[in-house]
Amino acid sequence: MALLSSFTRRLQQTHPHLLQTLFILRPVALSPSSFSQHPFLHCVSHTFHRTCFVPSPQAHRFSTLQPFLPRNVSYPFDFYNYKFQTTHDPHNLGLLRFLELLREASQCPSEAEATAFLDDSGIEADTEMVYSAIWETREEWRLAFLAFKWGERWSCSDEKACNLMIWVLGNRRKFNTAWCLIRDMHMLRSKMDTRQAMLIMIDRYACANDPRKVIQTFHIMEKFRLTPDQEAFHSVLNALCRNGNIEEAEEFMFAKKKLFPLETEGFNIILNGWCNISLDALEAKRVWREMSRHCITPDATSYTHMISCFSKVGNLFDSLRLYDEMKKRSWVPSLEVYNSLIYVLTRENCFKEALNILDKMKGLGLQPDSATYNSMIRPLCEVKRSEEAINILTTMMEENLSPTMETYHAFLEGAGFEGTFEVLNRMRKVGLGPTEDTFLILLGKFFRLEQPENALKIFMEMKQYEVVPSSTHYLVLVQGLATCGWMIKAREFYAEMRANGFLDDPKLKKLLKEPVQGSTHKGKQWVQRGKRNGKVNHKKSSTMRWANQNHQPRKRKKSIEKSDLKL
């Protein structure tokens, strides 16, 4: 407890709020002209301008405040990292022509006529072109399926194309069609392995927030002569947790403990869900105690998840205590652990100690990465500690580490409305976005600040940055507008969302049925409701419970008690 004891006295004097396990970060709102006039932000802009940006593929994200991340930001099947042919490449005129023909063929009254139209077009099919065409039309599943079926006629729709097509169908919730394709793979294409296709279905059901279908898919793997093994079991746990159904994942793990005995890796998946997906420190502590009760020994990954969680909620005391305990048990702290400590120390006004941790890392032979410096830049930006932030940015670049998208997102959190566009333009200039995530962050920020007019302007500007609004953007926008009392605008954009082919949302539809009260753009009732609810589009997990002789149902607590502070 050496490192912990060195901070205890200071923390008791300067941080009376430290024992609170939940802490809400609030962004710094600068004036509209502050980005161009504020010396700190002007200096940052100048520094970015003279830096060569080469984003590292290994740069991992240490996000501490991203309130509106899309549900499917993580893709376990690596489709997004595959080098597809694209229509932007002037050498791929064949793909561009094929996509044009697909759209013309889609107007035909039947599939047979559509495929005949493509056959008569004279275009030559190849596996890569069909695969890339499915990817390019992934938001229009009928076009993608037509490309797949036509490629099938020319033996160009291989196992890889089948898996991608199943993923596309799952995204659009066309699960019946996807199952027909899997049965076809199993019965008519005996050489194809349906295992990956089944795992994709598990992942897409989880993304569609249907945990019951996730578990059913796991159970019917045997019908396709696939024995559910440890990897498939962990895939179910990961898919459920990654999409917010952490309670269901934990229930499933205990329900299957006879077939898959409880072990550290399974608990780590659940811990990751509570620590990094849900960010619920109380639930993470409960699972930690469950591990002890079932004689499961935490490993380095377990400690890493817990320290990450405590750092993100501002619990410096437990972060340092677990760090000391981790070392006593001979687990070597990873770079991620040190990044977490640096973040929570900076956030809790222990900046000098954070710099000491940075020096200690280097002394141990651990090279700081971009996430290390972002862990200091973000909390410094939030409290307007401009000099320290710019010094960290300078040090970062002196060590040949380029600012990442996370660095820009940190400055976006503190920028005013006008400054926001300057940061967005800089991101575009250096090739780091802005992305869908960037605009989700901005929408969430302006709704938290109760500035629906600015959130609406940001949404309208998305296409100027070549970002097409997704269903998640519409959901955040509509719910945010409704919460702020802009009911007429909310209904207009909900209608636009449905017109663009996005699925209906029952909860949002019910919210929009509420009568309009007062002015078009003002409604105190909705603003008050927004303040009570906190974040927009917050996903609540299911309240399923279970109980057996070895696992007691958990009980949620509305308030934090002293006993919760102990693991």
XYZ file of C-alpha atoms in Angstrom:
567
model
C 0.000 0.000 0.000
C 3.019 2.270 -0.372
C 1.743 4.324 -3.289
C -1.725 4.492 -1.806
C -0.605 5.698 1.614
C 1.455 8.521 0.091
C -1.726 10.116 -1.284
C -4.232 9.350 1.480
C -3.630 12.386 3.682
C -3.736 14.812 0.754
C -6.893 13.268 -0.648
C -8.721 13.535 2.666
C -7.917 17.243 2.821
C -8.573 18.236 -0.767
C -11.149 15.691 -2.029
C -14.058 15.239 0.380
C -16.088 13.841 -2.517
C -13.615 11.020 -3.203
C -15.611 8.337 -1.413
C -18.444 8.742 -3.869
C -18.167 5.920 -6.344
C -20.192 7.615 -9.040
C -19.131 10.969 -10.443
C -20.635 12.738 -13.463
C -18.240 14.484 -15.806
C -19.485 17.812 -17.083
C -18.082 19.395 -20.234
C -16.636 22.892 -20.274
C -18.716 25.233 -22.409
C -16.657 27.954 -24.046
C -18.091 30.996 -25.745
C -18.740 30.748 -29.494
C -15.688 32.784 -30.414
C -13.388 31.304 -27.810
C -11.717 28.805 -30.094
C -10.219 31.475 -32.278
C -9.564 33.979 -29.487
C -8.559 31.780 -26.554
C -4.736 31.560 -26.551
C -4.760 27.904 -25.512
C -7.019 26.752 -28.333
C -5.240 28.992 -30.818
C -1.946 27.427 -29.769
C -3.431 23.938 -30.116
C -4.657 24.759 -33.611
C -1.206 26.030 -34.562
C 0.471 22.980 -33.048
C -1.816 20.597 -34.951
C -1.105 22.496 -38.133
C 2.630 21.874 -37.956
C 2.362 18.214 -36.993
C 2.596 15.315 -39.398
C -0.364 13.059 -38.596
C 0.204 9.351 -39.019
C -2.446 7.572 -36.924
C -1.160 4.355 -35.440
C -3.270 1.254 -36.115
C -2.395 0.095 -32.618
C -3.601 3.247 -30.872
C -6.200 2.037 -28.440
C -9.070 4.091 -27.250
C -9.188 5.330 -23.685
C -12.484 7.090 -23.820
C -13.757 8.491 -20.575
C -16.758 10.440 -21.767
C -18.487 9.303 -24.937
C -22.162 9.359 -24.044
C -23.724 8.350 -27.349
C -21.583 5.661 -28.873
C -23.414 3.562 -31.460
C -24.467 0.128 -30.380
C -22.376 -1.619 -33.047
C -19.075 0.181 -32.744
C -17.212 -3.087 -32.201
C -17.126 -5.590 -35.046
C -15.665 -8.947 -34.040
C -15.578 -10.239 -37.618
C -13.239 -7.591 -38.941
C -15.307 -6.604 -41.970
C -14.430 -2.945 -41.411
C -10.697 -3.646 -41.600
C -10.865 -5.598 -44.853
C -9.401 -3.864 -47.897
C -12.506 -3.677 -50.059
C -12.582 -2.267 -53.535
C -14.261 1.123 -53.362
C -16.008 3.398 -55.805
C -13.595 6.193 -54.812
C -10.729 4.370 -56.508
C -10.524 5.467 -60.178
C -9.125 2.040 -61.052
C -12.331 0.319 -59.923
C -14.612 1.526 -62.690
C -15.929 -2.030 -63.010
C -17.327 -1.907 -59.472
C -18.920 1.487 -60.088
C -20.531 0.212 -63.270
C -21.728 -2.938 -61.494
C -23.381 -0.875 -58.754
C -25.160 1.237 -61.363
C -26.423 -1.929 -63.058
C -27.578 -3.309 -59.712
C -29.764 -0.272 -59.136
C -31.263 -0.585 -62.603
C -31.831 -4.321 -62.132
C -33.562 -3.737 -58.810
C -36.408 -2.061 -60.718
C -37.249 -5.355 -62.436
C -40.460 -7.030 -61.205
C -38.792 -10.355 -60.312
C -35.435 -11.746 -59.264
C -35.233 -13.871 -62.420
C -35.644 -10.797 -64.620
C -33.140 -8.857 -62.545
C -30.465 -11.544 -62.872
C -31.208 -11.880 -66.585
C -30.730 -8.110 -66.932
C -27.329 -8.379 -65.251
C -26.381 -11.361 -67.412
C -27.222 -9.435 -70.575
C -25.229 -6.394 -69.448
C -21.954 -8.029 -70.444
C -20.245 -7.255 -67.152
C -17.821 -9.935 -66.008
C -18.239 -11.261 -62.481
C -15.396 -11.986 -60.095
C -15.324 -12.890 -56.409
C -13.734 -9.655 -55.202
C -16.145 -7.434 -57.111
C -19.197 -9.270 -55.761
C -17.820 -9.107 -52.231
C -17.091 -5.378 -52.516
C -20.519 -4.734 -54.038
C -22.207 -6.380 -51.042
C -20.173 -4.146 -48.757
C -20.916 -0.958 -50.713
C -24.667 -1.680 -50.596
C -24.718 -2.903 -46.965
C -27.261 -0.216 -46.014
C -29.586 -1.393 -48.819
C -29.919 -5.103 -48.147
C -32.033 -5.844 -51.247
C -29.291 -4.543 -53.546
C -26.675 -6.454 -51.565
C -28.710 -9.646 -51.783
C -29.197 -9.197 -55.529
C -25.418 -8.843 -55.932
C -24.918 -11.982 -53.853
C -27.481 -14.046 -55.796
C -26.073 -12.939 -59.130
C -22.557 -13.776 -57.974
C -23.868 -17.177 -56.917
C -24.860 -17.902 -60.536
C -21.236 -17.319 -61.559
C -19.775 -19.228 -58.572
C -18.417 -15.964 -57.187
C -20.315 -15.988 -53.890
C -17.944 -17.966 -51.704
C -18.000 -18.598 -47.947
C -16.584 -15.153 -47.259
C -19.374 -13.519 -49.277
C -21.979 -15.675 -47.511
C -20.764 -14.556 -44.102
C -20.786 -10.907 -45.136
C -24.282 -11.264 -46.579
C -25.518 -12.827 -43.336
C -23.996 -9.913 -41.411
C -25.742 -7.411 -43.708
C -29.075 -9.200 -43.330
C -28.623 -9.311 -39.564
C -27.966 -5.564 -39.506
C -31.294 -4.974 -41.227
C -33.006 -7.555 -38.982
C -33.806 -9.813 -41.919
C -33.052 -12.861 -39.805
C -35.401 -15.250 -41.615
C -33.592 -14.617 -44.889
C -30.265 -15.029 -43.119
C -31.336 -18.397 -41.701
C -32.369 -19.560 -45.187
C -28.889 -18.668 -46.390
C -27.277 -20.589 -43.518
C -29.401 -23.666 -44.272
C -28.384 -23.356 -47.890
C -24.735 -23.224 -46.850
C -25.204 -26.306 -44.690
C -27.259 -28.470 -47.060
C -26.190 -27.470 -50.563
C -22.658 -26.249 -49.950
C -21.190 -29.055 -47.891
C -17.677 -27.623 -48.183
C -18.671 -24.429 -46.424
C -18.236 -24.091 -42.678
C -21.351 -22.638 -41.056
C -19.661 -22.068 -37.697
C -18.634 -18.479 -38.478
C -22.096 -17.781 -39.868
C -23.673 -18.944 -36.600
C -21.366 -16.723 -34.564
C -22.329 -13.791 -36.790
C -25.991 -14.523 -36.121
C -25.290 -14.565 -32.381
C -23.573 -11.195 -32.660
C -26.315 -9.622 -34.785
C -29.103 -10.851 -32.507
C -27.232 -9.297 -29.593
C -26.870 -6.038 -31.518
C -30.619 -6.142 -32.187
C -31.145 -6.394 -28.412
C -32.664 -9.871 -28.578
C -30.784 -11.906 -25.949
C -33.333 -14.732 -26.115
C -32.497 -15.339 -29.781
C -28.786 -15.147 -28.974
C -29.100 -18.054 -26.562
C -31.416 -19.990 -28.878
C -28.873 -19.689 -31.683
C -26.195 -21.095 -29.396
C -28.424 -24.050 -28.561
C -29.312 -24.924 -32.173
C -25.689 -25.071 -33.293
C -25.863 -28.843 -32.745
C -28.527 -29.105 -35.464
C -25.861 -27.982 -37.904
C -23.457 -30.632 -36.560
C -21.584 -27.985 -34.598
C -20.801 -28.766 -30.980
C -21.005 -25.601 -28.862
C -17.519 -25.271 -27.384
C -15.780 -22.864 -25.040
C -15.095 -20.387 -27.850
C -18.752 -20.266 -28.880
C -19.774 -19.965 -25.223
C -17.478 -16.982 -24.754
C -18.771 -15.506 -28.021
C -22.274 -15.485 -26.530
C -21.058 -13.824 -23.336
C -19.065 -11.235 -25.294
C -21.915 -10.450 -27.695
C -24.411 -9.977 -24.884
C -22.094 -7.809 -22.790
C -20.868 -5.731 -25.710
C -24.452 -4.739 -26.492
C -25.510 -3.977 -22.937
C -27.254 -7.227 -21.946
C -24.816 -7.903 -19.137
C -27.353 -9.328 -16.703
C -28.460 -11.868 -19.305
C -24.834 -12.797 -19.976
C -24.209 -13.387 -16.279
C -27.374 -15.448 -15.955
C -26.359 -17.536 -18.977
C -22.882 -18.125 -17.550
C -24.289 -19.510 -14.301
C -26.997 -21.513 -16.086
C -24.321 -23.304 -18.141
C -21.830 -23.878 -15.329
C -22.255 -27.676 -15.469
C -21.291 -27.756 -19.141
C -18.800 -24.894 -18.912
C -17.416 -24.694 -15.354
C -17.009 -21.234 -13.908
C -13.540 -19.863 -14.607
C -11.640 -16.594 -14.657
C -12.055 -15.837 -18.363
C -15.851 -16.007 -18.224
C -15.954 -13.738 -15.183
C -13.577 -11.336 -16.926
C -16.053 -10.982 -19.788
C -18.794 -10.083 -17.300
C -16.444 -7.719 -15.481
C -15.585 -6.021 -18.757
C -19.297 -5.503 -19.386
C -19.917 -3.799 -16.069
C -16.578 -1.962 -15.999
C -16.202 -0.718 -19.569
C -19.592 -1.064 -21.292
C -22.078 -0.179 -18.568
C -19.574 1.631 -16.323
C -21.341 0.466 -13.167
C -18.852 0.345 -10.290
C -21.345 -1.169 -7.835
C -22.109 -4.088 -10.149
C -18.418 -4.576 -10.865
C -17.755 -4.862 -7.130
C -20.575 -7.367 -6.779
C -19.125 -9.578 -9.534
C -15.711 -9.275 -7.908
C -17.194 -10.648 -4.693
C -18.925 -13.418 -6.658
C -15.544 -14.496 -7.990
C -14.237 -14.799 -4.453
C -17.330 -16.695 -3.328
C -16.846 -19.254 -6.103
C -13.097 -19.522 -5.448
C -12.195 -17.941 -8.795
C -8.823 -16.202 -8.623
C -8.666 -12.812 -10.383
C -5.875 -12.462 -12.913
C -4.152 -9.438 -14.436
C -7.085 -8.866 -16.805
C -9.531 -8.824 -13.872
C -7.506 -6.155 -12.088
C -7.134 -4.164 -15.304
C -10.914 -4.038 -15.802
C -11.566 -2.989 -12.205
C -8.903 -0.289 -12.166
C -10.208 1.021 -15.493
C -13.732 1.229 -14.077
C -12.699 2.961 -10.862
C -10.592 5.473 -12.750
C -13.442 6.384 -15.092
C -15.851 7.070 -12.237
C -13.235 9.104 -10.373
C -12.572 6.609 -7.567
C -8.869 7.290 -7.019
C -8.680 5.504 -3.665
C -9.815 2.090 -4.976
C -7.822 2.515 -8.192
C -4.579 2.895 -6.225
C -5.533 0.198 -3.710
C -6.124 -2.384 -6.446
C -2.920 -1.323 -8.183
C -0.941 -2.052 -4.998
C -2.809 -5.320 -4.477
C -2.147 -6.320 -8.068
C 1.605 -5.891 -7.590
C 1.557 -7.790 -4.286
C 0.018 -10.765 -6.120
C 2.874 -10.600 -8.654
C 0.698 -9.475 -11.540
C 2.605 -7.054 -13.756
C 0.537 -3.895 -14.424
C 0.037 -3.288 -18.125
C 0.170 -0.029 -20.038
C -3.619 0.161 -19.796
C -3.419 0.070 -15.987
C -0.933 2.940 -15.928
C -3.061 4.900 -18.399
C -6.036 4.474 -16.058
C -4.039 5.680 -13.069
C -2.741 8.673 -14.993
C -6.277 9.598 -15.994
C -7.800 9.393 -12.524
C -4.856 11.214 -10.920
C -5.136 14.058 -13.443
C -8.883 14.209 -13.080
C -8.700 14.328 -9.279
C -6.244 17.237 -9.296
C -3.127 15.147 -8.641
C -1.364 16.202 -11.823
C 2.162 16.052 -10.382
C 1.553 12.496 -9.229
C 0.271 11.626 -12.717
C 3.543 12.901 -14.162
C 5.406 10.763 -11.615
C 3.490 7.703 -12.828
C 4.489 8.638 -16.377
C 8.155 8.740 -15.359
C 7.781 5.449 -13.520
C 6.354 3.817 -16.641
C 9.339 4.902 -18.674
C 11.678 3.644 -15.955
C 10.023 0.227 -16.178
C 10.553 0.127 -19.929
C 6.900 0.792 -20.837
C 6.603 3.226 -23.726
C 3.713 5.696 -23.338
C 1.309 5.731 -26.258
C -1.140 8.325 -27.532
C -3.787 7.070 -25.089
C -1.393 7.793 -22.209
C -1.187 11.470 -23.112
C -4.872 11.668 -24.000
C -5.553 10.439 -20.464
C -4.079 13.720 -19.241
C -5.216 16.031 -22.039
C -8.916 15.246 -21.695
C -9.366 16.021 -17.969
C -7.116 19.069 -18.301
C -9.244 20.417 -21.169
C -12.409 19.853 -19.157
C -11.224 22.139 -16.349
C -9.539 24.726 -18.621
C -6.006 23.972 -17.427
C -4.660 25.213 -20.729
C -0.947 25.487 -19.995
C -0.629 21.947 -18.668
C -2.676 20.539 -21.551
C -0.567 22.230 -24.214
C 2.618 21.112 -22.470
C 1.409 17.517 -22.531
C 0.512 17.861 -26.203
C 3.984 19.219 -26.944
C 5.648 16.391 -25.019
C 3.497 13.905 -26.863
C 4.654 15.163 -30.243
C 8.280 15.409 -29.134
C 8.106 11.671 -28.532
C 6.887 11.170 -32.117
C 3.332 10.375 -31.042
C 0.717 12.035 -33.217
C -2.551 13.376 -31.814
C -5.367 10.920 -32.429
C -9.082 11.246 -32.952
C -9.444 10.919 -29.180
C -7.264 14.022 -28.806
C -9.587 15.969 -31.077
C -12.625 14.660 -29.226
C -11.137 16.004 -26.004
C -10.933 19.495 -27.497
C -14.436 19.164 -28.946
C -15.800 18.605 -25.450
C -14.441 21.991 -24.387
C -15.038 23.982 -27.572
C -17.950 26.355 -28.085
C -20.261 26.113 -31.090
C -18.050 28.066 -33.509
C -14.924 26.403 -32.173
C -16.520 23.029 -32.823
C -16.455 23.626 -36.575
C -12.825 24.692 -36.472
C -11.923 21.398 -34.793
C -14.075 19.427 -37.267
C -12.386 21.141 -40.210
C -8.974 20.386 -38.740
C -9.932 16.721 -38.320
C -10.996 16.524 -41.934
C -7.838 18.284 -43.122
C -5.528 15.790 -41.421
C -7.591 12.737 -42.349
C -8.856 11.836 -38.873
C -12.566 12.053 -39.448
C -14.863 13.398 -38.309
C -16.685 10.083 -38.009
C -20.120 8.913 -36.933
C -18.829 8.711 -33.358
C -17.695 12.333 -33.502
C -21.183 13.578 -34.298
C -22.788 11.317 -31.709
C -20.496 12.883 -29.119
C -21.422 16.390 -30.292
C -25.155 15.686 -30.314
C -24.921 14.321 -26.807
C -22.853 17.279 -25.651
C -25.257 19.952 -26.887
C -28.300 18.129 -25.528
C -26.601 17.853 -22.129
C -26.005 21.603 -22.288
C -29.709 22.040 -23.174
C -28.829 23.596 -26.534
C -31.162 21.756 -28.951
C -30.740 24.471 -31.581
C -26.989 23.793 -31.762
C -27.549 20.026 -31.755
C -29.894 20.452 -34.713
C -27.356 22.587 -36.580
C -24.671 19.959 -36.001
C -26.979 17.270 -37.363
C -27.734 19.304 -40.477
C -24.006 19.809 -41.113
C -23.114 16.097 -40.982
C -23.384 15.536 -44.715
C -20.973 18.420 -45.334
C -18.355 16.203 -43.678
C -19.357 13.127 -45.721
C -21.000 11.448 -42.732
C -24.397 9.908 -43.471
C -26.747 9.934 -40.474
C -27.386 6.440 -39.127
C -30.375 5.194 -37.169
C -28.451 5.939 -33.957
C -28.001 9.598 -34.935
C -31.721 9.908 -35.622
C -32.658 8.237 -32.347
C -30.360 10.516 -30.337
C -31.603 13.602 -32.204
C -35.298 12.782 -31.906
C -35.147 11.826 -28.244
C -33.003 14.850 -27.445
C -35.379 17.234 -29.207
C -38.363 15.687 -27.467
C -36.673 15.875 -24.079
C -35.956 19.564 -24.629
C -39.558 20.231 -25.620
C -39.067 20.560 -29.394
C -41.841 18.050 -30.081
C -42.818 19.232 -33.563
C -39.220 19.074 -34.779
C -38.791 15.703 -33.083
C -41.770 14.302 -34.959
C -40.528 15.724 -38.247
C -37.160 14.013 -37.907
C -38.742 10.792 -36.717
C -40.824 10.777 -39.893
C -37.657 11.441 -41.904
C -35.939 8.554 -40.133
C -38.757 6.174 -41.071
C -38.821 7.511 -44.638
C -35.116 6.679 -44.937
C -35.864 3.044 -44.198
C -34.777 2.880 -40.561
C -36.723 0.658 -38.214
C -39.435 1.928 -35.907
C -38.596 2.435 -32.236
C -41.571 1.639 -29.968
C -40.307 3.609 -26.945
C -39.549 6.668 -29.040
C -42.869 6.379 -30.831
C -44.641 6.347 -27.474
C -42.664 9.400 -26.334
C -43.687 11.329 -29.448
C -47.369 10.645 -28.801
C -47.206 12.978 -25.806
C -49.183 16.177 -26.459
C -47.309 19.332 -27.413
C -47.420 21.836 -24.573
C -46.533 25.506 -24.858
C -44.282 26.838 -27.592
C -42.915 24.841 -30.495
C -39.381 25.067 -29.173
C -39.897 25.305 -25.433
C -41.336 22.934 -22.889
C -40.378 23.159 -19.255
C -41.900 19.782 -18.573
C -39.540 18.084 -21.055
C -36.470 19.990 -19.887
C -37.170 18.920 -16.331
C -37.633 15.341 -17.452
C -34.341 15.527 -19.327
C -32.568 16.740 -16.194
C -33.996 13.867 -14.201
C -33.115 11.246 -16.782
C -29.581 12.529 -17.391
C -28.201 11.097 -20.607
C -30.264 10.790 -23.742
C -30.722 7.331 -25.241
C -29.413 5.569 -22.153
C -29.979 1.868 -22.552
C -31.312 0.119 -19.497
C -30.512 -3.543 -19.139
C -33.150 -6.134 -18.494
C -34.297 -6.831 -14.945
C -34.125 -10.600 -15.298
C -33.221 -12.378 -12.085
C -32.113 -15.836 -11.211
C -31.492 -17.826 -8.087
C -30.010 -21.206 -7.270
C -28.165 -22.699 -4.378
C -24.824 -21.308 -5.472
C -25.811 -17.939 -6.901
C -28.078 -15.472 -5.165
C -30.000 -12.818 -7.109
C -28.437 -9.407 -6.902
C -30.328 -6.519 -5.345
C -29.975 -3.053 -6.784
C -29.413 -0.221 -4.311
C -30.785 3.216 -4.924
C -28.123 4.854 -2.777
C -24.479 4.178 -2.079
C -23.818 2.736 1.337
C -20.553 2.523 3.232
C -20.460 -1.226 2.716
C -20.336 -0.684 -1.052
C -16.916 0.873 -0.719
C -15.365 -2.457 0.163
C -14.716 -5.173 -2.361
